[in-house]
Short mmCIF file of N, CA and C in Angstrom, two decimals:
data_model
loop_
_atom_site.label_atom_id
_atom_site.label_comp_id
_atom_site.label_asym_id
_atom_site.label_seq_id
_atom_site.Cartn_x
_atom_site.Cartn_y
_atom_site.Cartn_z
N UNK A 243 0.84 -1.18 0.00
CA UNK A 243 0.00 0.00 0.00
C UNK A 243 0.89 1.25 0.00
N UNK A 244 0.55 2.22 -0.80
CA UNK A 244 1.32 3.46 -0.88
C UNK A 244 1.16 4.27 0.40
N UNK A 245 2.21 4.98 0.80
CA UNK A 245 2.10 5.81 2.00
C UNK A 245 1.00 6.86 1.83
N UNK A 246 0.33 7.13 2.93
CA UNK A 246 -0.74 8.12 2.92
C UNK A 246 -0.19 9.46 3.42
N UNK A 247 -0.60 10.52 2.77
CA UNK A 247 -0.20 11.86 3.18
C UNK A 247 -0.92 12.21 4.48
N UNK A 248 -0.18 12.71 5.46
CA UNK A 248 -0.81 13.18 6.69
C UNK A 248 -0.06 14.39 7.20
N UNK A 249 -0.77 15.19 8.00
CA UNK A 249 -0.14 16.36 8.60
C UNK A 249 0.69 15.90 9.78
N UNK A 250 1.93 16.30 9.80
CA UNK A 250 2.84 15.90 10.86
C UNK A 250 3.64 17.12 11.30
N UNK A 251 3.76 17.30 12.59
CA UNK A 251 4.55 18.37 13.17
C UNK A 251 5.98 17.88 13.37
N UNK A 252 6.94 18.70 13.00
CA UNK A 252 8.35 18.34 13.17
C UNK A 252 9.01 19.38 14.07
N UNK A 253 9.60 18.91 15.14
CA UNK A 253 10.36 19.77 16.04
C UNK A 253 11.83 19.47 15.83
N UNK A 254 12.63 20.51 15.67
CA UNK A 254 14.06 20.34 15.47
C UNK A 254 14.80 21.14 16.53
N UNK A 255 15.77 20.49 17.16
CA UNK A 255 16.60 21.13 18.18
C UNK A 255 18.05 21.11 17.69
N UNK A 256 18.69 22.26 17.71
CA UNK A 256 20.08 22.38 17.30
C UNK A 256 20.93 22.47 18.57
N UNK A 257 21.85 21.53 18.75
CA UNK A 257 22.63 21.45 19.98
C UNK A 257 24.12 21.64 19.69
N UNK A 258 24.85 22.02 20.75
CA UNK A 258 26.25 22.38 20.61
C UNK A 258 27.11 21.59 21.60
N UNK A 259 28.25 21.11 21.12
CA UNK A 259 29.21 20.36 21.93
C UNK A 259 29.98 21.32 22.82
N UNK A 260 30.22 20.89 24.05
CA UNK A 260 31.13 21.67 24.90
C UNK A 260 32.54 21.49 24.37
N UNK A 261 33.33 22.56 24.32
CA UNK A 261 34.65 22.49 23.67
C UNK A 261 35.63 21.52 24.32
N UNK A 262 35.46 21.23 25.59
CA UNK A 262 36.42 20.34 26.27
C UNK A 262 36.20 18.86 25.93
N UNK A 263 35.16 18.54 25.16
CA UNK A 263 34.90 17.16 24.77
C UNK A 263 35.27 16.96 23.31
N UNK A 264 35.77 15.77 23.01
CA UNK A 264 36.13 15.46 21.62
C UNK A 264 34.85 15.22 20.81
N UNK A 265 35.01 15.27 19.50
CA UNK A 265 33.88 15.00 18.62
C UNK A 265 33.36 13.58 18.83
N UNK A 266 34.27 12.63 19.03
CA UNK A 266 33.87 11.24 19.27
C UNK A 266 33.10 11.11 20.59
N UNK A 267 33.60 11.74 21.65
CA UNK A 267 32.90 11.68 22.94
C UNK A 267 31.49 12.26 22.82
N UNK A 268 31.38 13.37 22.12
CA UNK A 268 30.08 14.01 21.92
C UNK A 268 29.15 13.09 21.13
N UNK A 269 29.64 12.53 20.04
CA UNK A 269 28.85 11.62 19.22
C UNK A 269 28.39 10.42 20.03
N UNK A 270 29.31 9.79 20.75
CA UNK A 270 28.97 8.60 21.52
C UNK A 270 27.92 8.92 22.58
N UNK A 271 28.08 10.06 23.26
CA UNK A 271 27.10 10.46 24.27
C UNK A 271 25.73 10.67 23.63
N UNK A 272 25.69 11.42 22.53
CA UNK A 272 24.42 11.74 21.89
C UNK A 272 23.72 10.50 21.36
N UNK A 273 24.47 9.57 20.81
CA UNK A 273 23.89 8.33 20.30
C UNK A 273 23.28 7.52 21.44
N UNK A 274 24.02 7.36 22.52
CA UNK A 274 23.52 6.62 23.69
C UNK A 274 22.30 7.32 24.29
N UNK A 275 22.40 8.61 24.47
CA UNK A 275 21.33 9.42 25.04
C UNK A 275 20.09 9.37 24.13
N UNK A 276 20.32 9.45 22.82
CA UNK A 276 19.23 9.42 21.86
C UNK A 276 18.46 8.11 21.88
N UNK A 277 19.17 7.00 22.03
CA UNK A 277 18.50 5.70 22.10
C UNK A 277 17.61 5.61 23.34
N UNK A 278 18.10 6.13 24.46
CA UNK A 278 17.30 6.12 25.69
C UNK A 278 16.07 7.00 25.54
N UNK A 279 16.25 8.19 24.97
CA UNK A 279 15.13 9.12 24.78
C UNK A 279 14.11 8.56 23.80
N UNK A 280 14.58 7.90 22.75
CA UNK A 280 13.68 7.38 21.71
C UNK A 280 12.67 6.39 22.27
N UNK A 281 13.08 5.59 23.23
CA UNK A 281 12.15 4.61 23.83
C UNK A 281 10.98 5.33 24.51
N UNK A 282 11.26 6.44 25.15
CA UNK A 282 10.22 7.22 25.82
C UNK A 282 9.37 7.94 24.77
N UNK A 283 10.02 8.54 23.79
CA UNK A 283 9.31 9.28 22.75
C UNK A 283 8.38 8.37 21.96
N UNK A 284 8.82 7.16 21.68
CA UNK A 284 7.99 6.20 20.96
C UNK A 284 6.72 5.88 21.76
N UNK A 285 6.87 5.75 23.05
CA UNK A 285 5.74 5.45 23.93
C UNK A 285 4.64 6.49 23.81
N UNK A 286 5.01 7.72 23.48
CA UNK A 286 4.05 8.82 23.41
C UNK A 286 3.68 9.19 21.97
N UNK A 287 3.92 8.29 21.04
CA UNK A 287 3.42 8.47 19.69
C UNK A 287 4.35 9.12 18.70
N UNK A 288 5.63 9.28 19.03
CA UNK A 288 6.56 9.85 18.05
C UNK A 288 6.58 8.96 16.82
N UNK A 289 6.50 9.57 15.66
CA UNK A 289 6.50 8.83 14.40
C UNK A 289 7.91 8.55 13.91
N UNK A 290 8.81 9.48 14.20
CA UNK A 290 10.19 9.33 13.77
C UNK A 290 11.06 10.20 14.67
N UNK A 291 12.24 9.70 15.00
CA UNK A 291 13.25 10.44 15.75
C UNK A 291 14.55 10.29 14.97
N UNK A 292 15.24 11.38 14.74
CA UNK A 292 16.51 11.30 14.01
C UNK A 292 17.52 12.27 14.60
N UNK A 293 18.77 11.86 14.57
CA UNK A 293 19.88 12.74 14.92
C UNK A 293 20.67 12.99 13.64
N UNK A 294 21.07 14.23 13.47
CA UNK A 294 21.87 14.65 12.32
C UNK A 294 23.15 15.24 12.88
N UNK A 295 24.25 14.51 12.75
CA UNK A 295 25.53 14.92 13.32
C UNK A 295 26.30 15.77 12.31
N UNK A 296 26.89 16.86 12.78
CA UNK A 296 27.63 17.77 11.91
C UNK A 296 29.01 18.07 12.49
N UNK A 297 29.89 17.06 12.55
CA UNK A 297 31.22 17.27 13.11
C UNK A 297 32.07 18.15 12.19
N UNK A 298 33.16 18.70 12.72
CA UNK A 298 34.04 19.56 11.91
C UNK A 298 34.50 18.90 10.62
N UNK A 299 34.73 17.59 10.63
CA UNK A 299 35.19 16.91 9.41
C UNK A 299 34.18 17.06 8.28
N UNK A 300 32.90 16.99 8.60
CA UNK A 300 31.86 17.15 7.56
C UNK A 300 31.74 18.60 7.12
N UNK A 301 31.84 19.51 8.08
CA UNK A 301 31.78 20.94 7.73
C UNK A 301 32.95 21.30 6.82
N UNK A 302 34.11 20.70 7.10
CA UNK A 302 35.32 20.95 6.31
C UNK A 302 35.12 20.45 4.87
N UNK A 303 34.44 19.33 4.71
CA UNK A 303 34.15 18.83 3.35
C UNK A 303 33.38 19.89 2.56
N UNK A 304 32.43 20.50 3.22
CA UNK A 304 31.63 21.52 2.54
C UNK A 304 32.48 22.75 2.19
N UNK A 305 33.23 23.24 3.16
CA UNK A 305 34.02 24.46 2.92
C UNK A 305 35.18 24.22 1.97
N UNK A 306 35.78 23.03 2.00
CA UNK A 306 36.94 22.75 1.16
C UNK A 306 36.58 22.18 -0.22
N UNK A 307 35.58 21.32 -0.27
CA UNK A 307 35.28 20.61 -1.52
C UNK A 307 34.22 21.32 -2.37
N UNK A 308 33.25 21.95 -1.73
CA UNK A 308 32.23 22.67 -2.50
C UNK A 308 31.96 24.05 -1.88
N UNK A 309 33.00 24.87 -1.82
CA UNK A 309 32.85 26.18 -1.19
C UNK A 309 31.83 27.07 -1.90
N UNK A 310 31.57 26.80 -3.18
CA UNK A 310 30.59 27.59 -3.92
C UNK A 310 29.17 27.36 -3.40
N UNK A 311 28.98 26.33 -2.57
CA UNK A 311 27.67 26.10 -1.96
C UNK A 311 27.32 27.20 -0.96
N UNK A 312 28.35 27.82 -0.41
CA UNK A 312 28.13 28.93 0.53
C UNK A 312 28.09 30.23 -0.27
N UNK A 313 26.91 30.62 -0.65
CA UNK A 313 26.73 31.81 -1.47
C UNK A 313 26.94 33.07 -0.64
N UNK A 314 27.15 34.21 -1.28
CA UNK A 314 27.34 35.47 -0.53
C UNK A 314 26.20 35.70 0.45
N UNK A 315 26.57 36.02 1.67
CA UNK A 315 25.58 36.25 2.72
C UNK A 315 25.18 34.99 3.48
N UNK A 316 25.60 33.83 3.02
CA UNK A 316 25.29 32.58 3.69
C UNK A 316 26.38 32.27 4.69
N UNK A 317 26.02 31.55 5.74
CA UNK A 317 27.00 31.14 6.76
C UNK A 317 26.81 29.66 7.05
N UNK A 318 27.89 29.01 7.36
CA UNK A 318 27.84 27.60 7.75
C UNK A 318 27.31 27.52 9.17
N UNK A 319 26.24 26.75 9.38
CA UNK A 319 25.66 26.59 10.72
C UNK A 319 26.70 26.03 11.67
N UNK A 320 26.68 26.49 12.90
CA UNK A 320 27.71 26.08 13.85
C UNK A 320 27.29 24.92 14.75
N UNK A 321 26.01 24.52 14.73
CA UNK A 321 25.59 23.46 15.64
C UNK A 321 26.35 22.16 15.35
N UNK A 322 26.40 21.30 16.36
CA UNK A 322 27.09 20.02 16.24
C UNK A 322 26.13 18.85 16.09
N UNK A 323 24.87 19.08 16.45
CA UNK A 323 23.87 18.02 16.41
C UNK A 323 22.51 18.64 16.16
N UNK A 324 21.73 17.97 15.33
CA UNK A 324 20.35 18.37 15.12
C UNK A 324 19.51 17.16 15.51
N UNK A 325 18.58 17.36 16.43
CA UNK A 325 17.66 16.30 16.83
C UNK A 325 16.30 16.64 16.22
N UNK A 326 15.71 15.67 15.52
CA UNK A 326 14.44 15.90 14.84
C UNK A 326 13.42 14.90 15.37
N UNK A 327 12.24 15.43 15.71
CA UNK A 327 11.16 14.61 16.26
C UNK A 327 9.89 14.91 15.45
N UNK A 328 9.26 13.86 14.92
CA UNK A 328 8.02 14.01 14.17
C UNK A 328 6.88 13.43 15.01
N UNK A 329 5.82 14.22 15.20
CA UNK A 329 4.63 13.78 15.93
C UNK A 329 3.38 14.24 15.18
N UNK A 330 2.24 13.65 15.53
CA UNK A 330 0.99 14.04 14.87
C UNK A 330 0.39 15.30 15.48
N UNK A 331 0.54 15.47 16.79
CA UNK A 331 -0.09 16.62 17.45
C UNK A 331 0.83 17.23 18.49
N UNK A 332 0.50 18.45 18.88
CA UNK A 332 1.25 19.08 19.97
C UNK A 332 1.00 18.34 21.28
N UNK A 333 -0.14 17.66 21.38
CA UNK A 333 -0.39 16.83 22.57
C UNK A 333 0.65 15.73 22.69
N UNK A 334 1.00 15.10 21.57
CA UNK A 334 2.03 14.06 21.59
C UNK A 334 3.36 14.65 22.05
N UNK A 335 3.70 15.83 21.54
CA UNK A 335 4.96 16.47 21.92
C UNK A 335 4.94 16.83 23.41
N UNK A 336 3.83 17.38 23.89
CA UNK A 336 3.73 17.74 25.30
C UNK A 336 3.83 16.51 26.19
N UNK A 337 3.22 15.40 25.75
CA UNK A 337 3.30 14.16 26.52
C UNK A 337 4.74 13.69 26.65
N UNK A 338 5.52 13.85 25.59
CA UNK A 338 6.94 13.49 25.64
C UNK A 338 7.66 14.38 26.63
N UNK A 339 7.51 15.70 26.46
CA UNK A 339 8.26 16.65 27.29
C UNK A 339 7.91 16.55 28.77
N UNK A 340 6.67 16.19 29.09
CA UNK A 340 6.26 16.17 30.49
C UNK A 340 6.35 14.79 31.13
N UNK A 341 6.78 13.79 30.38
CA UNK A 341 6.97 12.46 30.93
C UNK A 341 8.07 12.52 31.99
N UNK A 342 7.80 12.06 33.22
CA UNK A 342 8.81 12.13 34.29
C UNK A 342 10.13 11.43 33.93
N UNK A 343 10.05 10.30 33.24
CA UNK A 343 11.26 9.59 32.85
C UNK A 343 12.07 10.40 31.83
N UNK A 344 11.36 11.06 30.90
CA UNK A 344 12.03 11.91 29.92
C UNK A 344 12.67 13.11 30.62
N UNK A 345 11.97 13.67 31.60
CA UNK A 345 12.51 14.80 32.36
C UNK A 345 13.79 14.41 33.09
N UNK A 346 13.81 13.21 33.65
CA UNK A 346 15.02 12.73 34.34
C UNK A 346 16.18 12.62 33.35
N UNK A 347 15.87 12.26 32.13
CA UNK A 347 16.90 12.07 31.11
C UNK A 347 17.40 13.39 30.52
N UNK A 348 16.50 14.33 30.28
CA UNK A 348 16.89 15.56 29.57
C UNK A 348 16.74 16.83 30.40
N UNK A 349 16.19 16.73 31.59
CA UNK A 349 15.84 17.91 32.37
C UNK A 349 17.00 18.72 32.91
N UNK A 350 18.15 18.16 33.03
CA UNK A 350 19.28 18.89 33.59
C UNK A 350 20.40 19.07 32.58
N UNK A 351 21.43 19.74 33.02
CA UNK A 351 22.60 19.93 32.17
C UNK A 351 23.37 18.62 32.05
N UNK A 352 24.04 18.46 30.94
CA UNK A 352 24.94 17.32 30.75
C UNK A 352 26.32 17.88 30.45
N UNK A 353 27.36 17.19 30.90
CA UNK A 353 28.70 17.72 30.70
C UNK A 353 29.08 17.88 29.22
N UNK A 354 28.57 17.01 28.36
CA UNK A 354 28.99 17.01 26.96
C UNK A 354 28.29 18.07 26.11
N UNK A 355 27.07 18.46 26.50
CA UNK A 355 26.24 19.32 25.67
C UNK A 355 26.08 20.69 26.33
N UNK A 356 26.29 21.75 25.56
CA UNK A 356 26.10 23.10 26.08
C UNK A 356 24.63 23.33 26.40
N UNK A 357 24.36 24.23 27.34
CA UNK A 357 22.98 24.60 27.64
C UNK A 357 22.37 25.39 26.48
N UNK A 358 23.20 26.02 25.68
CA UNK A 358 22.75 26.78 24.51
C UNK A 358 22.09 25.84 23.51
N UNK A 359 20.96 26.25 22.97
CA UNK A 359 20.29 25.47 21.93
C UNK A 359 19.38 26.39 21.13
N UNK A 360 19.03 25.96 19.96
CA UNK A 360 18.03 26.63 19.14
C UNK A 360 17.00 25.58 18.77
N UNK A 361 15.73 25.97 18.70
CA UNK A 361 14.70 25.02 18.28
C UNK A 361 13.80 25.67 17.24
N UNK A 362 13.15 24.83 16.49
CA UNK A 362 12.19 25.30 15.51
C UNK A 362 11.11 24.22 15.34
N UNK A 363 9.97 24.62 14.84
CA UNK A 363 8.88 23.67 14.58
C UNK A 363 8.28 23.98 13.22
N UNK A 364 7.83 22.96 12.53
CA UNK A 364 7.23 23.15 11.22
C UNK A 364 6.85 21.82 10.61
N UNK A 365 6.84 21.76 9.28
CA UNK A 365 6.54 20.52 8.58
C UNK A 365 7.50 20.36 7.41
N UNK A 366 7.57 19.16 6.88
CA UNK A 366 8.41 18.88 5.72
C UNK A 366 7.55 18.67 4.50
N UNK A 367 8.07 19.06 3.37
CA UNK A 367 7.47 18.74 2.08
C UNK A 367 8.54 18.00 1.29
N UNK A 368 8.32 16.73 1.04
CA UNK A 368 9.31 15.87 0.38
C UNK A 368 9.03 15.87 -1.13
N UNK A 369 10.06 16.19 -1.92
CA UNK A 369 9.93 16.27 -3.37
C UNK A 369 10.57 15.08 -4.09
N UNK A 370 11.63 14.53 -3.50
CA UNK A 370 12.28 13.34 -4.05
C UNK A 370 12.51 12.37 -2.90
N UNK A 371 12.09 11.12 -3.09
CA UNK A 371 12.33 10.09 -2.08
C UNK A 371 12.69 8.81 -2.81
N UNK A 372 13.71 8.11 -2.29
CA UNK A 372 14.19 6.89 -2.94
C UNK A 372 14.52 7.15 -4.41
N UNK A 373 15.09 8.31 -4.69
CA UNK A 373 15.51 8.72 -6.03
C UNK A 373 14.34 8.83 -7.01
N UNK A 374 13.13 9.05 -6.47
CA UNK A 374 11.95 9.21 -7.31
C UNK A 374 11.24 10.51 -6.93
N UNK A 375 10.70 11.20 -7.93
CA UNK A 375 9.90 12.39 -7.68
C UNK A 375 8.63 11.96 -6.94
N UNK A 376 8.31 12.64 -5.88
CA UNK A 376 7.09 12.36 -5.12
C UNK A 376 5.94 13.06 -5.84
N UNK A 377 5.02 12.28 -6.33
CA UNK A 377 3.89 12.84 -7.07
C UNK A 377 2.66 12.84 -6.19
N UNK A 378 2.71 13.69 -5.21
CA UNK A 378 1.62 13.79 -4.26
C UNK A 378 1.31 15.27 -4.09
N UNK A 379 0.11 15.68 -4.37
CA UNK A 379 -0.20 17.11 -4.23
C UNK A 379 -0.12 17.53 -2.76
N UNK A 380 0.57 18.62 -2.53
CA UNK A 380 0.64 19.14 -1.17
C UNK A 380 -0.65 19.87 -0.84
N UNK A 381 -1.12 19.71 0.39
CA UNK A 381 -2.30 20.47 0.79
C UNK A 381 -2.00 21.97 0.73
N UNK A 382 -3.02 22.80 0.65
CA UNK A 382 -2.78 24.24 0.64
C UNK A 382 -2.10 24.70 1.94
N UNK A 383 -1.44 25.84 1.85
CA UNK A 383 -0.70 26.39 2.99
C UNK A 383 -1.59 26.47 4.23
N UNK A 384 -2.82 26.93 4.07
CA UNK A 384 -3.71 27.10 5.22
C UNK A 384 -3.90 25.79 5.97
N UNK A 385 -4.03 24.71 5.24
CA UNK A 385 -4.19 23.40 5.88
C UNK A 385 -2.89 22.96 6.54
N UNK A 386 -1.77 23.16 5.87
CA UNK A 386 -0.48 22.75 6.43
C UNK A 386 -0.13 23.56 7.67
N UNK A 387 -0.42 24.86 7.63
CA UNK A 387 -0.04 25.71 8.76
C UNK A 387 -0.93 25.48 9.97
N UNK A 388 -2.00 24.73 9.83
CA UNK A 388 -2.88 24.39 10.95
C UNK A 388 -2.47 23.05 11.56
N UNK A 389 -1.20 22.69 11.44
CA UNK A 389 -0.72 21.38 11.89
C UNK A 389 -1.03 21.13 13.36
N UNK A 390 -1.04 22.16 14.19
CA UNK A 390 -1.33 21.98 15.61
C UNK A 390 -2.79 22.13 15.96
N UNK A 391 -3.63 22.45 14.98
CA UNK A 391 -5.06 22.65 15.24
C UNK A 391 -5.66 21.38 15.81
N UNK A 392 -6.51 21.55 16.79
CA UNK A 392 -7.14 20.41 17.42
C UNK A 392 -6.39 19.91 18.63
N UNK A 393 -5.18 20.39 18.82
CA UNK A 393 -4.42 20.02 20.00
C UNK A 393 -4.89 20.88 21.16
N UNK A 394 -4.76 20.35 22.34
CA UNK A 394 -5.12 21.12 23.53
C UNK A 394 -3.84 21.59 24.18
N UNK A 395 -3.97 22.24 25.29
CA UNK A 395 -2.80 22.74 26.00
C UNK A 395 -2.30 21.73 27.01
N UNK A 396 -2.48 20.44 26.73
CA UNK A 396 -2.03 19.38 27.62
C UNK A 396 -0.59 19.58 28.02
N UNK A 397 -0.34 19.56 29.31
CA UNK A 397 1.03 19.60 29.80
C UNK A 397 1.59 20.99 29.98
N UNK A 398 0.95 22.02 29.42
CA UNK A 398 1.52 23.36 29.53
C UNK A 398 1.47 23.88 30.95
N UNK A 399 0.50 23.43 31.75
CA UNK A 399 0.47 23.84 33.15
C UNK A 399 1.69 23.30 33.89
N UNK A 400 2.13 22.09 33.54
CA UNK A 400 3.33 21.52 34.16
C UNK A 400 4.57 22.27 33.71
N UNK A 401 4.62 22.63 32.45
CA UNK A 401 5.76 23.38 31.94
C UNK A 401 5.83 24.74 32.61
N UNK A 402 4.68 25.40 32.78
CA UNK A 402 4.64 26.71 33.43
C UNK A 402 5.11 26.63 34.88
N UNK A 403 4.97 25.46 35.50
CA UNK A 403 5.39 25.29 36.89
C UNK A 403 6.86 24.91 37.00
N UNK A 404 7.59 24.98 35.91
CA UNK A 404 9.03 24.79 35.98
C UNK A 404 9.56 23.51 35.38
N UNK A 405 8.71 22.70 34.77
CA UNK A 405 9.22 21.51 34.11
C UNK A 405 10.06 21.96 32.93
N UNK A 406 11.30 21.50 32.88
CA UNK A 406 12.22 21.93 31.82
C UNK A 406 11.99 21.11 30.57
N UNK A 407 11.95 21.78 29.42
CA UNK A 407 11.82 21.06 28.15
C UNK A 407 13.07 21.20 27.34
#
């Protein structure tokens, strides 16, 4: 059966390695930590969890091998890790963030990861998959931008009381 188009919310977190840790130490920590977090996230309906590692060696490939990719005014992102979480509703995301076990895992500082982070939320539109053009009409912007519609404020009272996300 062909995949069905559905509205999905994607949260992306950009994280930074503490300078006193090696790239390998950071990678190993994030991979181990990610596997532990994924088990909790799956329990609350996460559709997909992915880590995108951007060590200096990969950034150097871009700057040295295809420097023309960095057009005037563009800058190479400095983050070391991108964590991506796909869920159907903001309720699913709130359930993940407010889960006590998840809070124990991510609620405090870790030696390897800086407290600094950037996050964003949105949706993906896939145009090529498995080397094939995706021939699926995208819903209109109004429908796509209502990705969180129908969600309640589940868990926000806990977040307001100091639960760290």
